[in-house]
Coordinates of C-alpha atoms and ligand atoms in Angstrom, one line a residue:
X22 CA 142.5 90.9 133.7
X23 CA 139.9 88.6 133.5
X24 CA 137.6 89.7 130.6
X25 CA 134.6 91.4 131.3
X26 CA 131.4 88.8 131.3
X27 CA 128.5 89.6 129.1
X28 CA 125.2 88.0 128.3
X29 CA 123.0 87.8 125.6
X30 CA 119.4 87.6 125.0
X31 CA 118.4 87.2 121.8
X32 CA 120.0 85.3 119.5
X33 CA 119.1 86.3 116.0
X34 CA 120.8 87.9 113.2
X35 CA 122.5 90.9 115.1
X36 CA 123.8 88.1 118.1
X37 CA 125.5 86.3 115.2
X38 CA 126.7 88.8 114.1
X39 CA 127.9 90.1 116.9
X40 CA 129.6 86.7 117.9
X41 CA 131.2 87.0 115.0
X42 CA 132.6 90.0 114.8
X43 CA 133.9 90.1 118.6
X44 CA 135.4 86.7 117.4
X45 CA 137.2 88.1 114.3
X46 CA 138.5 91.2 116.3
X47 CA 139.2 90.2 119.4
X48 CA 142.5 91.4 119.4
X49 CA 142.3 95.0 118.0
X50 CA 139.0 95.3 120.2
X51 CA 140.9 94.4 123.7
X52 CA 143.3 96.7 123.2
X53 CA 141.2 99.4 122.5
X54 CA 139.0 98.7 125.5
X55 CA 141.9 97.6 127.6
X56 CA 140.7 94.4 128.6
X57 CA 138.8 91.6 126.7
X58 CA 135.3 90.9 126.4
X59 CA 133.4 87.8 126.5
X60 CA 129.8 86.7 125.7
X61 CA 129.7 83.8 128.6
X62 CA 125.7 83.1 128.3
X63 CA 123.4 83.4 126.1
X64 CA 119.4 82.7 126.5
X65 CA 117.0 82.0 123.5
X66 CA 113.6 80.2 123.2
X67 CA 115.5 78.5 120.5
X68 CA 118.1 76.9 122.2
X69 CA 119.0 75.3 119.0
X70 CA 119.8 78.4 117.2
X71 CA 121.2 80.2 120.2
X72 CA 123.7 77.4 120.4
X73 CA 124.8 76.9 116.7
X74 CA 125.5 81.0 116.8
X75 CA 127.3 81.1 119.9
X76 CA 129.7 77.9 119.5
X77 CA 131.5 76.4 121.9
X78 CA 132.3 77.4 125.7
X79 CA 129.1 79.8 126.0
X80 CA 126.4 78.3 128.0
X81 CA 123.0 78.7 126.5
X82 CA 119.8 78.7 128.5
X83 CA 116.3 79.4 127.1
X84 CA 115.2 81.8 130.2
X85 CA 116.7 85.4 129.8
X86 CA 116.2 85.5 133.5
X87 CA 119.0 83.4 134.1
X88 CA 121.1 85.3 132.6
X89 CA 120.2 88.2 134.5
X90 CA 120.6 86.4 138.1
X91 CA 123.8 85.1 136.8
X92 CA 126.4 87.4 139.1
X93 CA 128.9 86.8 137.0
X94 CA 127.5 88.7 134.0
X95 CA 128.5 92.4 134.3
X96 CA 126.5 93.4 131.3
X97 CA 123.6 92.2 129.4
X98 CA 122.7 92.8 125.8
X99 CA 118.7 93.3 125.0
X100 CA 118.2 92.0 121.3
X101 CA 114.9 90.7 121.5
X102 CA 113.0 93.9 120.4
X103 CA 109.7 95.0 121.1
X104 CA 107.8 96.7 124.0
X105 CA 107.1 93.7 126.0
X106 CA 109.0 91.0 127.6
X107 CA 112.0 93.2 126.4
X108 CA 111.0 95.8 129.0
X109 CA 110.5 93.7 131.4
X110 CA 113.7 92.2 131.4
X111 CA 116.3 95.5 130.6
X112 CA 114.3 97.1 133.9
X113 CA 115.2 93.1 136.2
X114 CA 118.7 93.8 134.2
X115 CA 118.9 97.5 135.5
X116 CA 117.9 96.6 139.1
X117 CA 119.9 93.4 139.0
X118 CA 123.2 95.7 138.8
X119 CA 124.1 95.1 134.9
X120 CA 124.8 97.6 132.6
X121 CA 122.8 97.5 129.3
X122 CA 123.2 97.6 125.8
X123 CA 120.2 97.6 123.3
X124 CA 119.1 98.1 119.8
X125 CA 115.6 98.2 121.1
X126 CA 114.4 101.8 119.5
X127 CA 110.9 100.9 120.6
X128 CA 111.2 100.4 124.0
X129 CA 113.1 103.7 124.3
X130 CA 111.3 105.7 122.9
X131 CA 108.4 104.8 124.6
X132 CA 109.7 104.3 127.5
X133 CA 112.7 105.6 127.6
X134 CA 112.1 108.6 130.5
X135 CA 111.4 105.3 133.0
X136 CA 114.5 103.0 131.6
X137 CA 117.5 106.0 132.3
X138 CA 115.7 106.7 135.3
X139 CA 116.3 103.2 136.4
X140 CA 119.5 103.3 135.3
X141 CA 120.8 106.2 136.7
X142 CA 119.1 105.4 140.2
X143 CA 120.9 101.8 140.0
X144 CA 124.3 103.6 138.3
X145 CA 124.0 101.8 135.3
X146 CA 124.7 102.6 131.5
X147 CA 121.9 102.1 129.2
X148 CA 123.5 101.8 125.5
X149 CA 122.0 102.0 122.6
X150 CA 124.4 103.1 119.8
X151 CA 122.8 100.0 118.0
X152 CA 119.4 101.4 118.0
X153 CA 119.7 104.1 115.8
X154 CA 120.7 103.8 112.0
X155 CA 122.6 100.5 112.6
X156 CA 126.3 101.3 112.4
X157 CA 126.4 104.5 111.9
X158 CA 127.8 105.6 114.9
X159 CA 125.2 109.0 114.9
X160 CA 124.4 108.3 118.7
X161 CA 128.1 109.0 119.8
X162 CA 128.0 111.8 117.3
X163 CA 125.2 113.8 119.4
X164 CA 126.2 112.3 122.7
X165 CA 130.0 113.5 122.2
X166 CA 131.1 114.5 119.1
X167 CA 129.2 117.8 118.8
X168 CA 128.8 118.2 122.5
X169 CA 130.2 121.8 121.6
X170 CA 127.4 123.2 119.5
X171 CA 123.6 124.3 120.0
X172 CA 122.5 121.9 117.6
X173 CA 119.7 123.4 115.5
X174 CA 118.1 120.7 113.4
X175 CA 118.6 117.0 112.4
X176 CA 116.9 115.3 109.1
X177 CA 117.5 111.8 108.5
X178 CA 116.8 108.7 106.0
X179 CA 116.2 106.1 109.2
X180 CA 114.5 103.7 107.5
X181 CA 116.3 101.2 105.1
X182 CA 113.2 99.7 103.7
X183 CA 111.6 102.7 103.1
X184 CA 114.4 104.5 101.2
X185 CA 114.6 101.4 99.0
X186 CA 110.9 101.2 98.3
X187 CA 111.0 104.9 97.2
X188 CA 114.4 104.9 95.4
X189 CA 112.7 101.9 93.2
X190 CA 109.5 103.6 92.8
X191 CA 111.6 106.5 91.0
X192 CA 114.0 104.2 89.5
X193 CA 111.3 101.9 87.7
X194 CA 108.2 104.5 88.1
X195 CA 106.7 101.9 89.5
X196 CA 103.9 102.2 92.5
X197 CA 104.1 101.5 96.1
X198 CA 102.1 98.2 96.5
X199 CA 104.4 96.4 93.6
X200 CA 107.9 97.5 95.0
X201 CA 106.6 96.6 98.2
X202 CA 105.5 93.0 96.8
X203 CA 109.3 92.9 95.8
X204 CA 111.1 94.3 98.2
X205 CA 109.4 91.4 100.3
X206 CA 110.4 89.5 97.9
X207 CA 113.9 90.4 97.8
X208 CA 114.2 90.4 102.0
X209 CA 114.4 94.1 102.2
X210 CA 110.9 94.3 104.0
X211 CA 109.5 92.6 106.7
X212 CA 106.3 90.2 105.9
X213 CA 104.8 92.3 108.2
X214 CA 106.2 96.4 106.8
X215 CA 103.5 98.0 109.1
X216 CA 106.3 99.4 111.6
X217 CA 108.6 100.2 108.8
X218 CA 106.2 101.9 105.8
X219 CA 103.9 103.5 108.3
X220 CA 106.7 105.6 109.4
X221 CA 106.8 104.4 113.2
X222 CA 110.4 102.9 112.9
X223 CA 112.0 106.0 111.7
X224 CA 110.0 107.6 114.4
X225 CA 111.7 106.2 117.1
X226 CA 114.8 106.6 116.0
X227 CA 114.1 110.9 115.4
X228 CA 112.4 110.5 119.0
X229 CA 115.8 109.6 120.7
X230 CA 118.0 111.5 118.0
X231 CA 115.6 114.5 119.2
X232 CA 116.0 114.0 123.3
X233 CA 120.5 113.6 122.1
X234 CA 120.0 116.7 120.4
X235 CA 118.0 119.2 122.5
X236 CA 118.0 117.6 125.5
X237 CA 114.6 117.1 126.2
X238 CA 113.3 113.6 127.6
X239 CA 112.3 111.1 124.9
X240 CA 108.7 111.8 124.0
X241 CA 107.8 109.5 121.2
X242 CA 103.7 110.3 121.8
X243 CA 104.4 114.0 120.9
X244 CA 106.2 112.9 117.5
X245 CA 104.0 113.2 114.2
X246 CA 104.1 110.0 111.9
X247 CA 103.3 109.8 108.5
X248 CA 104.4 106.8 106.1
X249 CA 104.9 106.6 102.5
X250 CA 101.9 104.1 101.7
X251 CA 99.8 107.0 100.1
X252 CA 102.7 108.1 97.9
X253 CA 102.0 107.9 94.3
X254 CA 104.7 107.0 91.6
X255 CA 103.2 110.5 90.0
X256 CA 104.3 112.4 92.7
X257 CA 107.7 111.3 92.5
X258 CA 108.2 112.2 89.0
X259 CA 106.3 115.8 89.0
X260 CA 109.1 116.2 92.1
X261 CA 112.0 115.1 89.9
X262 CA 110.8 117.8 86.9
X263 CA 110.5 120.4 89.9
X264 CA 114.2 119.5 90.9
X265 CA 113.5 117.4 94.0
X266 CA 113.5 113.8 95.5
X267 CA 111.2 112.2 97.8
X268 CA 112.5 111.0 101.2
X269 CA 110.4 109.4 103.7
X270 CA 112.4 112.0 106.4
X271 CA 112.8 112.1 110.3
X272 CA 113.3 115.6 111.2
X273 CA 113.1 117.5 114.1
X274 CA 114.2 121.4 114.9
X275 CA 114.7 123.6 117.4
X276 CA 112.6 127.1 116.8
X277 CA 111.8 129.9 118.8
X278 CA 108.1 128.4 119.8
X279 CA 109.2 124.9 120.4
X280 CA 110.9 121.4 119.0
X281 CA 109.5 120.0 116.0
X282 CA 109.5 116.2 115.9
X283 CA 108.1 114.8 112.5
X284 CA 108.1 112.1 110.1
X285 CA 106.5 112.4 106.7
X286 CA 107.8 111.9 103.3
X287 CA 109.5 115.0 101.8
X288 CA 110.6 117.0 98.9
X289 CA 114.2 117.2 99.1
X290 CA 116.4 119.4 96.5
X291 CA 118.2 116.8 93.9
X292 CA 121.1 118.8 94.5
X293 CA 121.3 117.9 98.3
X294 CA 123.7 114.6 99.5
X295 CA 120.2 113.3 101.2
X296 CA 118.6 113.0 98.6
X297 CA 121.1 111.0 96.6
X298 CA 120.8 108.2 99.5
X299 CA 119.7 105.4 97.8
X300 CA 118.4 102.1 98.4
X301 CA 118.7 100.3 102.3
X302 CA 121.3 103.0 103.2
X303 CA 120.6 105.5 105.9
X304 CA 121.7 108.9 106.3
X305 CA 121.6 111.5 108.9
X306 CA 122.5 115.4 108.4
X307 CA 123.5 117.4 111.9
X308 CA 123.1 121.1 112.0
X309 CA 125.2 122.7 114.6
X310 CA 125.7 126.4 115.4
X311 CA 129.6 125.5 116.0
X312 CA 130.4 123.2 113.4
X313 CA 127.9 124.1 110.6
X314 CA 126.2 121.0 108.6
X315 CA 127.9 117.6 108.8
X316 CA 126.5 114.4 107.6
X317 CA 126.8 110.8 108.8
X318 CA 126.0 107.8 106.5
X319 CA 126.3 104.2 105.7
X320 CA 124.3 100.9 106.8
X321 CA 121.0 101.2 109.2
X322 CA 120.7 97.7 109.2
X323 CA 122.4 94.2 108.9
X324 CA 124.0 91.4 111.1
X325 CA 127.7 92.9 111.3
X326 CA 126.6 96.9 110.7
X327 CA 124.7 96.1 113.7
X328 CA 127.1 94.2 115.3
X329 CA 129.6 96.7 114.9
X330 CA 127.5 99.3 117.0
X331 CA 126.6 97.1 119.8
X332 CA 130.3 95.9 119.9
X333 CA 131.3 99.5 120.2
X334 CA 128.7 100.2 123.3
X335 CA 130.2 97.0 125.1
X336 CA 134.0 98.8 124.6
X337 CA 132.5 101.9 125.8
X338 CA 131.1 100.3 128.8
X339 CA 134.3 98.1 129.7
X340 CA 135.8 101.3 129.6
X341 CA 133.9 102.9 131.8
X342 CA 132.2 101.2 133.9
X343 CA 134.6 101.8 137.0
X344 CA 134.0 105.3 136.6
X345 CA 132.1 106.7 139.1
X346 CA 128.7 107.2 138.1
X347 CA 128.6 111.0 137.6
X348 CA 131.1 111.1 135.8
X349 CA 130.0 109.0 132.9
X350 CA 128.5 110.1 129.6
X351 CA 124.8 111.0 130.5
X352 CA 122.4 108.6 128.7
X353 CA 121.0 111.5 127.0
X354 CA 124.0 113.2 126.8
X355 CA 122.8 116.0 129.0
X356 CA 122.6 115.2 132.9
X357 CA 119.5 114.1 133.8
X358 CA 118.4 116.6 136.4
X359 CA 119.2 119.1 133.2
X360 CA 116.8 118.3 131.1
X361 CA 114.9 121.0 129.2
X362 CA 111.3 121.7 129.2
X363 CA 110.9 122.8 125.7
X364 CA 107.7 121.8 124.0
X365 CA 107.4 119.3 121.1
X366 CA 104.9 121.5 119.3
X367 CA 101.8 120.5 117.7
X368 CA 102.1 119.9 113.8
X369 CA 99.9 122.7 113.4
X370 CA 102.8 124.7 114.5
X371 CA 105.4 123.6 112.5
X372 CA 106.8 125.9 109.9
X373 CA 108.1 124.3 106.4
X374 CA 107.2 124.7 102.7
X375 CA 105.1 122.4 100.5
X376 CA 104.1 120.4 97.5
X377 CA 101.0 120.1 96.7
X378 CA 99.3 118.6 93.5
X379 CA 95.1 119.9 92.5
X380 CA 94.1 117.9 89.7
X381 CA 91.9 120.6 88.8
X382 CA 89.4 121.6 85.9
X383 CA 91.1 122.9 82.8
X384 CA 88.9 126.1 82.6
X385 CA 89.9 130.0 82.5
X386 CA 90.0 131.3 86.1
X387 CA 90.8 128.3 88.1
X388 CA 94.8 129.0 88.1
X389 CA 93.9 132.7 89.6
X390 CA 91.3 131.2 91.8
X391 CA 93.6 128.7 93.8
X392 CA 96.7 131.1 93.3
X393 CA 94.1 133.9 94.8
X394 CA 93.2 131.6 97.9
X395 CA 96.6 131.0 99.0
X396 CA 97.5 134.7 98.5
X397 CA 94.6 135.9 101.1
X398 CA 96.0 133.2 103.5
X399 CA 99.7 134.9 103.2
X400 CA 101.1 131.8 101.9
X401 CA 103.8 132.5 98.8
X402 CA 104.5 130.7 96.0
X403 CA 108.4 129.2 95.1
X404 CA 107.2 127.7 91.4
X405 CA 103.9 126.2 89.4
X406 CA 103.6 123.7 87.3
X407 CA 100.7 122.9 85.0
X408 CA 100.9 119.8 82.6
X409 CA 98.6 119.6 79.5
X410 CA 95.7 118.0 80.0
X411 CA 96.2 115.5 77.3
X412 CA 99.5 114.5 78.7
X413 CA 97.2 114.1 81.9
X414 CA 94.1 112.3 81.2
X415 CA 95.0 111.1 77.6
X416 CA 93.3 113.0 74.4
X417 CA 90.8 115.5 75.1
X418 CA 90.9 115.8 78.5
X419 CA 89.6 118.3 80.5
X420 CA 91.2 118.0 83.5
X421 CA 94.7 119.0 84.5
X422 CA 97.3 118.6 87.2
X423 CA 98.4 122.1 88.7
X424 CA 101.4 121.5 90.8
X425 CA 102.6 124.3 93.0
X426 CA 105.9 124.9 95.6
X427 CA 105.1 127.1 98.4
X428 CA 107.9 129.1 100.4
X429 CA 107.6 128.4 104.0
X430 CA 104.3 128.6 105.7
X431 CA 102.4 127.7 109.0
X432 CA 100.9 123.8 108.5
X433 CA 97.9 125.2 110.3
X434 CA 97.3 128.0 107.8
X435 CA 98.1 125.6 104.8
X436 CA 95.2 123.1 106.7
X437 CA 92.8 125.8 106.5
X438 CA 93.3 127.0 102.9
X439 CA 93.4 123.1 101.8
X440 CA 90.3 122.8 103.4
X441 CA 88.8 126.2 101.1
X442 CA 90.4 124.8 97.8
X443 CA 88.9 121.2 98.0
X444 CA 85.5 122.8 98.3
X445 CA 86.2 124.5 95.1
X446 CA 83.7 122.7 92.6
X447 CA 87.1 122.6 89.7
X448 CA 88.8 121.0 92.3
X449 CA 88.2 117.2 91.2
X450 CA 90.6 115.0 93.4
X451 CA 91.4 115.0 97.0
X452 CA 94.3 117.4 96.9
X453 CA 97.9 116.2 97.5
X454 CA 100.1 117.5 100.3
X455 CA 103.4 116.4 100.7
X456 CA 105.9 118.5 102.7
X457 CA 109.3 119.7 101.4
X458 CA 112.7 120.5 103.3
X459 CA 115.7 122.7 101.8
X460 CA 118.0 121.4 104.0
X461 CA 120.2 124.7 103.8
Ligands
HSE15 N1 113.6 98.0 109.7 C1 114.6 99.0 109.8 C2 114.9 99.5 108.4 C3 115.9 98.5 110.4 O1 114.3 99.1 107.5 O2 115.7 100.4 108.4 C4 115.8 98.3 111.9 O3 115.4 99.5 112.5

């Protein structure tokens, strides 16, 4: 059988690799999708580049649009990234009959509800196994592999170059704007890290992992962000003495009120397999009601990790795409006209437990004071810790750090009684909040 004709647009370090590994296992990968597959076309602005990656006997355009007129071409492969021309051309692809792969996490998650609706109008597939976590294959996990279980919560390390910035901030007790300077340095961050150390990457990612999950539609508005560029190196080791390891962590939950959807940096227990993630790697932990906790991790980024997930949605595709419509695997894993309409809730709403620094007066009182506040607003305390205050602000200081764990409480209630302790006059510093996850 003739193998099945694919196009590419974009061709940067994930086409490459991508060439490469179909190249290297085209064998193995035709017989596990039962026919070959064959990047005929590929369109670039840099023709150049697109045609020293793509090698000989693939004709290389500079208009994607060609590509997508081209009849031939049964499925087209979105690498260009970005809400813009990207969206533009996956919705001609959808309506031009071609079935869709991407690693776009952007473009789905913001708008995601009007690409599968496309899709399924025009009975197309949409993949995007390459959008989430690189090549771990966490996408087929929720879409298939625990398509038994009520899954009740997912936490994940999404974002290589965050994990690395904060694994060398603990490694070297350095501070956030030098590792930065170095991990830009070294390649592992982007000149521009906005996406990635503001926390909007790895909230893309939860926001789809969320919709596989609960089966809700993507809703990456209702997801709260938080980066890790107001992290201090201090933080990280007062959170090593308490046991723990700061994550920069996309979570989202099912509870009784609604679905949480967050990303924030978080306390996680030393102890835990997260929180032994370290460097550009990426992990994800599953919670179902079935199958108990399971954990997927390896590379979230990288030509052939990349590759190798892309590769796998063009197999699934070839495999499928004969099927009749309905009977395919639903985009979102659940059928489109069963989506749920739980609620993202408000991060007011959200229920978890807390770190939270005072650098505080070193006077009689102020201990009971602060401990007094959170006890009228019903929130308990796990564990305190109180350095000296020399070993805080050198000899003869009178100031301290009072560092205290809270079980879980409301992140409304904890506003409010934030708000009451940073009008205390022995309250010297804008107080520290940083949010912590068991993970049991
Ligand atoms: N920039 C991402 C990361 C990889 O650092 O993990 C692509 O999503």
């Amino acid at each position: 059988m003739k193998p099945i004709q694919v196009g590419l647009l974009g061709a940067g370090t994930v086409g490459s690799g991508t060439f490469k590994v179909l190249k290297r296992n085209q064998e193995e990968i035709k017989r596990r999708a039962g026919r070959g597959i064959e990047i005929a076309m590929v369109a670039d602005i840099d023709t150049a580049r697109a045609r020293e990656v793509a090698g000989e006997g693939v004709k290389v355009v500079s208009d994607a649009r060609e590509v997508i007129a081209n009849p031939e071409i049964d499925i087209v492969i979105e690498l260009i990234g970005g809400y813009g021309i990207a969206k533009q051309l996956v919705l001609e692809a959808i309506a031009a009959g071609k079935h869709v792969v991407t690693a776009n996490k952007a473009l789905l998650a913001v708008h995601g509800t009007e690409i599968f609706a496309a899709a399924h109008a025009r009975g197309v597939m949409v993949a995007f196994e390459a959008a989430v976590a690189g090549g771990i294959p966490i996408i087929k996990a929720l879409r298939e592999g625990l398509t038994a279980n009520s899954i009740q919560w997912l936490a994940g390390i999404i974002n290589g170059t965050t994990n690395f910035i904060l694994s060398e901030m603990r490694d070297k007790g350095l501070d956030f704007a030098t590792v930065l300077k170095e991990a830009q340095r070294l390649g592992y961050a982007e000149a521009d890290p906005t996406f990635d150390i503001e926390g909007v990457d790895a909230g893309h990612k939860v926001t789809l992992m969320s919709a596989l999950a609960f089966g809700i539609p993507v809703q990456f508005d209702k997801a709260h962000i938080e980066g890790i560029t107001k992290l201090a190196a201090q933080d990280i080791k007062y959170a090593e003495q308490l046991g723990y390891r700061i994550k920069l962590l996309g979570v989202t939950k099912r509870t009784a009120k609604g679905i949480e959807l967050r990303v924030h940096p978080s306390l996680v227990p030393s102890k835990r397999l997260l929180a032994n993630v370290e460097g550009a790697m990426n992990a994800v932990v599953v919670h179902g009601d079935a199958v108990g906790t399971t954990l997927y991790y390896g590379k979230g980024a990288g030509s052939e990790p990349t590759a190798s997930a892309v590769i796998a949605d063009l197999v699934d595709i070839t495999r499928l795409h004969t099927a009749d419509a309905a009977h395919r695997v639903p985009h979102l894993a659940f059928h489109p006209d069963a989506l749920s309409d739980l609620q993202v809730l408000p991060m007011s709403e959200v229920v978890t437990s807390y770190y939270l620094r005072l650098r505080v007066a070193d006077q009689a009182g102020v201990l009971a004071k602060v401990t007094g506040l959170l006890a009228t607003a019903g929130i308990s305390i796990d564990a305190v810790l109180q350095r000296e205050a020399d070993e805080v602000g050198g000899e003869g200081s009178t100031q301290t750090d009072l560092i205290i764990l809270t079980h879980d409480a409301r992140e409304g209630t904890v506003n409010d009684v934030l708000a009451e302790l940073q009008a205390l006059p022995t309250v010297l510093e804008p107080i520290v909040r940083i949010r912590k996850e068991e993970l049991s």
